[in-house]
XYZ file of C-alpha atoms in Angstrom:
279
model
C 33.063 -47.538 -31.441
C 34.400 -50.780 -32.845
C 38.046 -51.698 -32.167
C 40.439 -53.705 -34.270
C 43.507 -53.803 -32.040
C 43.292 -52.842 -28.321
C 42.273 -54.539 -25.076
C 39.726 -53.526 -22.406
C 41.440 -51.431 -19.750
C 39.586 -53.253 -16.974
C 39.115 -56.938 -17.940
C 42.051 -56.976 -20.391
C 40.064 -58.937 -22.943
C 40.666 -58.167 -26.559
C 38.381 -55.582 -28.103
C 39.103 -56.795 -31.619
C 35.879 -56.501 -33.606
C 33.909 -55.522 -30.453
C 32.218 -52.300 -29.400
C 34.002 -50.317 -26.756
C 33.771 -46.986 -24.890
C 36.366 -44.354 -24.014
C 36.786 -42.968 -20.509
C 39.657 -40.604 -19.707
C 41.578 -41.890 -22.761
C 41.163 -45.516 -21.669
C 39.155 -48.069 -23.634
C 36.602 -50.378 -22.041
C 34.398 -53.129 -23.346
C 30.716 -52.244 -23.117
C 30.095 -54.662 -20.234
C 32.915 -53.238 -18.090
C 32.071 -49.642 -18.926
C 28.417 -50.085 -17.925
C 29.295 -51.861 -14.679
C 31.909 -49.279 -13.765
C 30.510 -45.968 -14.981
C 26.843 -46.172 -16.020
C 24.502 -43.971 -13.942
C 21.523 -45.660 -12.306
C 18.150 -44.428 -13.588
C 16.041 -42.584 -10.992
C 12.891 -44.251 -12.279
C 13.718 -47.913 -12.985
C 16.960 -48.086 -10.948
C 18.689 -49.901 -13.831
C 22.024 -48.623 -15.197
C 21.853 -46.317 -18.158
C 24.036 -48.222 -20.601
C 26.516 -46.455 -22.821
C 24.422 -47.031 -25.916
C 21.357 -45.410 -24.225
C 20.608 -41.722 -23.932
C 21.328 -40.401 -20.415
C 19.078 -37.472 -19.392
C 20.382 -35.579 -16.346
C 18.781 -32.979 -14.054
C 20.402 -31.616 -10.895
C 22.754 -34.568 -10.516
C 20.129 -37.236 -11.163
C 19.824 -39.393 -14.267
C 17.057 -41.062 -16.282
C 16.687 -43.288 -19.312
C 15.017 -41.361 -22.098
C 11.926 -43.544 -21.776
C 11.834 -43.101 -17.979
C 11.974 -39.293 -18.038
C 8.239 -38.794 -17.422
C 5.811 -36.697 -15.388
C 5.341 -38.300 -11.962
C 1.583 -37.680 -12.110
C 0.329 -38.187 -15.672
C 3.344 -40.169 -17.001
C 3.654 -38.084 -20.174
C 7.188 -37.818 -21.543
C 9.162 -34.750 -20.441
C 11.835 -35.145 -23.134
C 12.426 -31.712 -24.726
C 9.400 -30.291 -22.868
C 9.186 -27.722 -20.070
C 8.728 -29.226 -16.625
C 8.890 -28.314 -12.944
C 10.232 -30.056 -9.844
C 8.386 -30.381 -6.534
C 9.674 -32.427 -3.587
C 12.133 -34.170 -5.970
C 9.300 -35.183 -8.308
C 9.281 -34.036 -11.916
C 5.943 -32.771 -13.213
C 4.756 -31.416 -16.542
C 3.641 -27.781 -16.377
C -0.038 -28.714 -16.538
C 0.140 -31.103 -13.572
C 2.322 -28.733 -11.596
C -0.134 -25.899 -12.179
C -3.100 -28.019 -11.128
C -1.385 -29.100 -7.918
C 0.752 -26.192 -6.786
C 0.429 -23.006 -8.830
C -1.278 -19.924 -7.439
C -4.542 -18.633 -8.845
C -4.662 -15.023 -10.022
C -6.733 -12.882 -7.630
C -8.184 -10.953 -10.586
C -8.983 -13.551 -13.260
C -8.872 -16.681 -11.049
C -6.792 -18.499 -13.675
C -3.611 -20.424 -12.873
C -0.322 -18.524 -12.810
C 1.839 -20.887 -14.843
C 5.359 -21.839 -13.701
C 7.983 -19.574 -15.195
C 5.597 -16.655 -15.705
C 6.028 -13.522 -13.633
C 3.849 -13.389 -10.539
C 2.946 -10.222 -8.622
C 2.113 -10.514 -4.915
C 0.224 -7.956 -2.838
C -1.517 -8.278 0.542
C -1.204 -12.067 0.539
C -2.714 -12.570 -2.941
C -1.137 -13.244 -6.330
C -1.755 -11.734 -9.763
C -0.616 -12.292 -13.307
C 1.585 -9.354 -14.215
C -0.927 -8.458 -16.946
C -3.802 -8.503 -14.404
C -2.047 -6.364 -11.781
C -3.071 -3.011 -13.262
C -4.673 0.249 -12.160
C -8.451 -0.133 -12.136
C -8.878 3.288 -13.782
C -6.101 3.769 -16.366
C -5.361 0.008 -16.815
C -1.614 0.634 -16.774
C 0.606 -2.035 -15.088
C 1.257 -1.272 -11.435
C 4.407 -3.387 -11.107
C 6.254 -2.078 -8.046
C 4.745 1.431 -8.241
C 3.044 2.947 -5.180
C -0.653 2.095 -5.177
C -3.815 2.644 -3.146
C -6.572 0.060 -2.630
C -10.241 1.033 -2.446
C -13.154 -1.446 -2.370
C -10.740 -4.308 -3.254
C -9.593 -2.503 -6.401
C -6.053 -1.189 -6.919
C -5.278 2.276 -8.269
C -2.071 4.084 -9.125
C -1.662 7.170 -6.938
C -2.435 9.753 -9.693
C -5.683 7.978 -10.665
C -6.780 7.540 -7.060
C -6.215 11.231 -6.368
C -8.074 12.176 -9.522
C -11.039 9.927 -8.749
C -11.406 9.930 -4.980
C -9.087 12.258 -3.079
C -10.376 15.493 -1.558
C -8.836 18.777 -2.623
C -8.181 21.514 -0.112
C -10.690 24.370 -0.357
C -7.856 26.841 0.218
C -4.842 25.652 -1.827
C -6.750 23.236 -4.152
C -4.096 20.537 -3.654
C -4.859 16.919 -2.734
C -5.371 16.082 0.942
C -3.470 12.820 1.388
C -4.097 12.382 5.134
C -5.915 14.074 8.000
C -7.556 17.339 7.083
C -10.333 19.515 8.510
C -13.944 19.944 7.390
C -15.361 23.466 7.616
C -18.671 24.519 6.061
C -18.761 21.087 4.352
C -15.471 21.791 2.604
C -12.161 19.917 3.136
C -9.033 21.808 4.212
C -5.448 20.860 4.974
C -4.809 21.398 8.675
C -2.005 23.786 7.785
C -4.335 25.722 5.433
C -7.141 26.099 7.968
C -5.942 29.373 9.523
C -7.362 32.557 10.973
C -8.170 35.100 8.271
C -6.630 37.806 10.417
C -3.397 36.502 11.973
C -2.940 33.276 9.947
C -2.678 31.135 13.095
C -3.629 27.486 12.512
C -7.106 26.848 13.907
C -7.220 23.042 13.834
C -8.126 21.923 17.350
C -8.575 25.527 18.511
C -11.654 27.618 19.310
C -12.608 29.934 16.492
C -15.488 32.121 15.316
C -17.019 32.127 11.868
C -18.056 35.326 10.095
C -19.173 35.541 6.475
C -18.018 31.892 6.095
C -14.447 32.774 7.101
C -12.806 31.513 10.305
C -11.204 33.828 12.859
C -9.334 33.106 16.055
C -11.045 34.561 19.125
C -8.529 37.396 19.496
C -8.795 38.563 15.896
C -12.573 38.346 15.857
C -12.769 40.332 19.087
C -10.464 43.033 17.783
C -12.221 43.292 14.437
C -15.903 42.770 15.221
C -16.730 42.488 18.921
C -18.497 45.342 20.701
C -16.403 47.246 23.231
C -17.325 47.453 26.900
C -18.285 51.018 27.881
C -16.359 50.698 31.138
C -13.124 48.843 30.338
C -13.078 49.388 26.550
C -12.197 45.727 25.965
C -14.115 43.549 23.448
C -17.201 41.694 24.623
C -16.983 38.283 22.980
C -19.870 36.553 24.766
C -17.945 33.257 24.557
C -18.468 30.481 27.066
C -20.332 31.640 30.188
C -19.483 35.329 29.748
C -22.397 37.691 30.483
C -22.907 41.162 29.184
C -25.370 44.020 29.741
C -27.018 45.869 26.862
C -28.644 49.276 27.471
C -29.475 51.913 24.857
C -27.029 50.438 22.294
C -24.243 50.400 24.839
C -22.653 47.216 26.249
C -20.867 46.262 29.452
C -19.195 43.123 30.668
C -21.250 41.764 33.557
C -18.386 42.433 35.968
C -17.984 45.980 34.587
C -21.629 47.035 35.005
C -21.080 48.983 38.208
C -22.148 52.301 39.677
C -19.894 55.013 38.300
C -19.637 56.614 41.760
C -19.545 53.848 44.409
C -18.681 50.904 42.119
C -21.392 48.629 43.501
C -22.577 46.025 40.943
C -25.754 47.004 39.160
C -26.385 43.560 37.617
C -29.977 42.657 38.428
C -30.472 45.951 40.245
C -32.322 49.118 39.376
C -30.127 52.023 38.227
C -30.233 55.613 37.079
C -28.387 57.337 34.255
C -26.658 60.657 34.272
C -25.191 61.640 30.912
C -23.007 58.620 30.033
C -22.805 57.239 33.563
C -24.924 54.629 35.260
C -25.559 55.046 39.006
C -27.172 53.073 41.777
C -30.329 54.617 43.304
C -28.484 56.013 46.323
C -25.746 57.752 44.310
C -28.196 58.911 41.655
C -30.512 60.451 44.293
C -27.761 62.212 46.218
């Protein structure tokens, strides 16, 4: 402004016909105003005079001509920029020095753009997608296979095993039986429905049975004790004329001596040692 009548508030010299500046309703000549109130420029350290444009960022000030990229010196006036360790950089220089590279496309993730991070790597938001359906993963649950990311539905559709019994996806664990996958809770005895995972079982006609159910349904019965002969483990049994005995049950019907490995005689349905059979 140019004054016609007042004095400088600081040096008291007349401002008649001179330029002056206002500060809190007081008038100052340009020289006093600059010495009292002008901000020092971060770049050249000279005061930013009242007739110069003062560019401010986070409490620091620059002349318009000093507001430049610290690396390539291009002007940052009315341009996007970034700050690093108190240095101002244009977006290109900042990206070259500090920005992450996208794990998928290997291009720079520019400052201000959204960055997705997963397992220590970074992606453009547009690159962080399901490998199969190409839909953005964002913060959705995902599964990684062979360094590729999949949404859960696509992974299950492409790779997950389905239970032979209930046909649903097996997400963890599971049992393999006759080359088919089963949920542990679905792998049960055909007879009593007891879970067989980790238990001894017997297969018949491609179906699993617990030992008790198989014995009750299919095992031959001992002639002597009438209990099933399962022949599991080290159990021994005796077979004679389509009849079976447990090894410990194959005894003389009269004197109860063991006939295992011995000669014997038969009388109707009984088996006898030589002495009892000859008596």
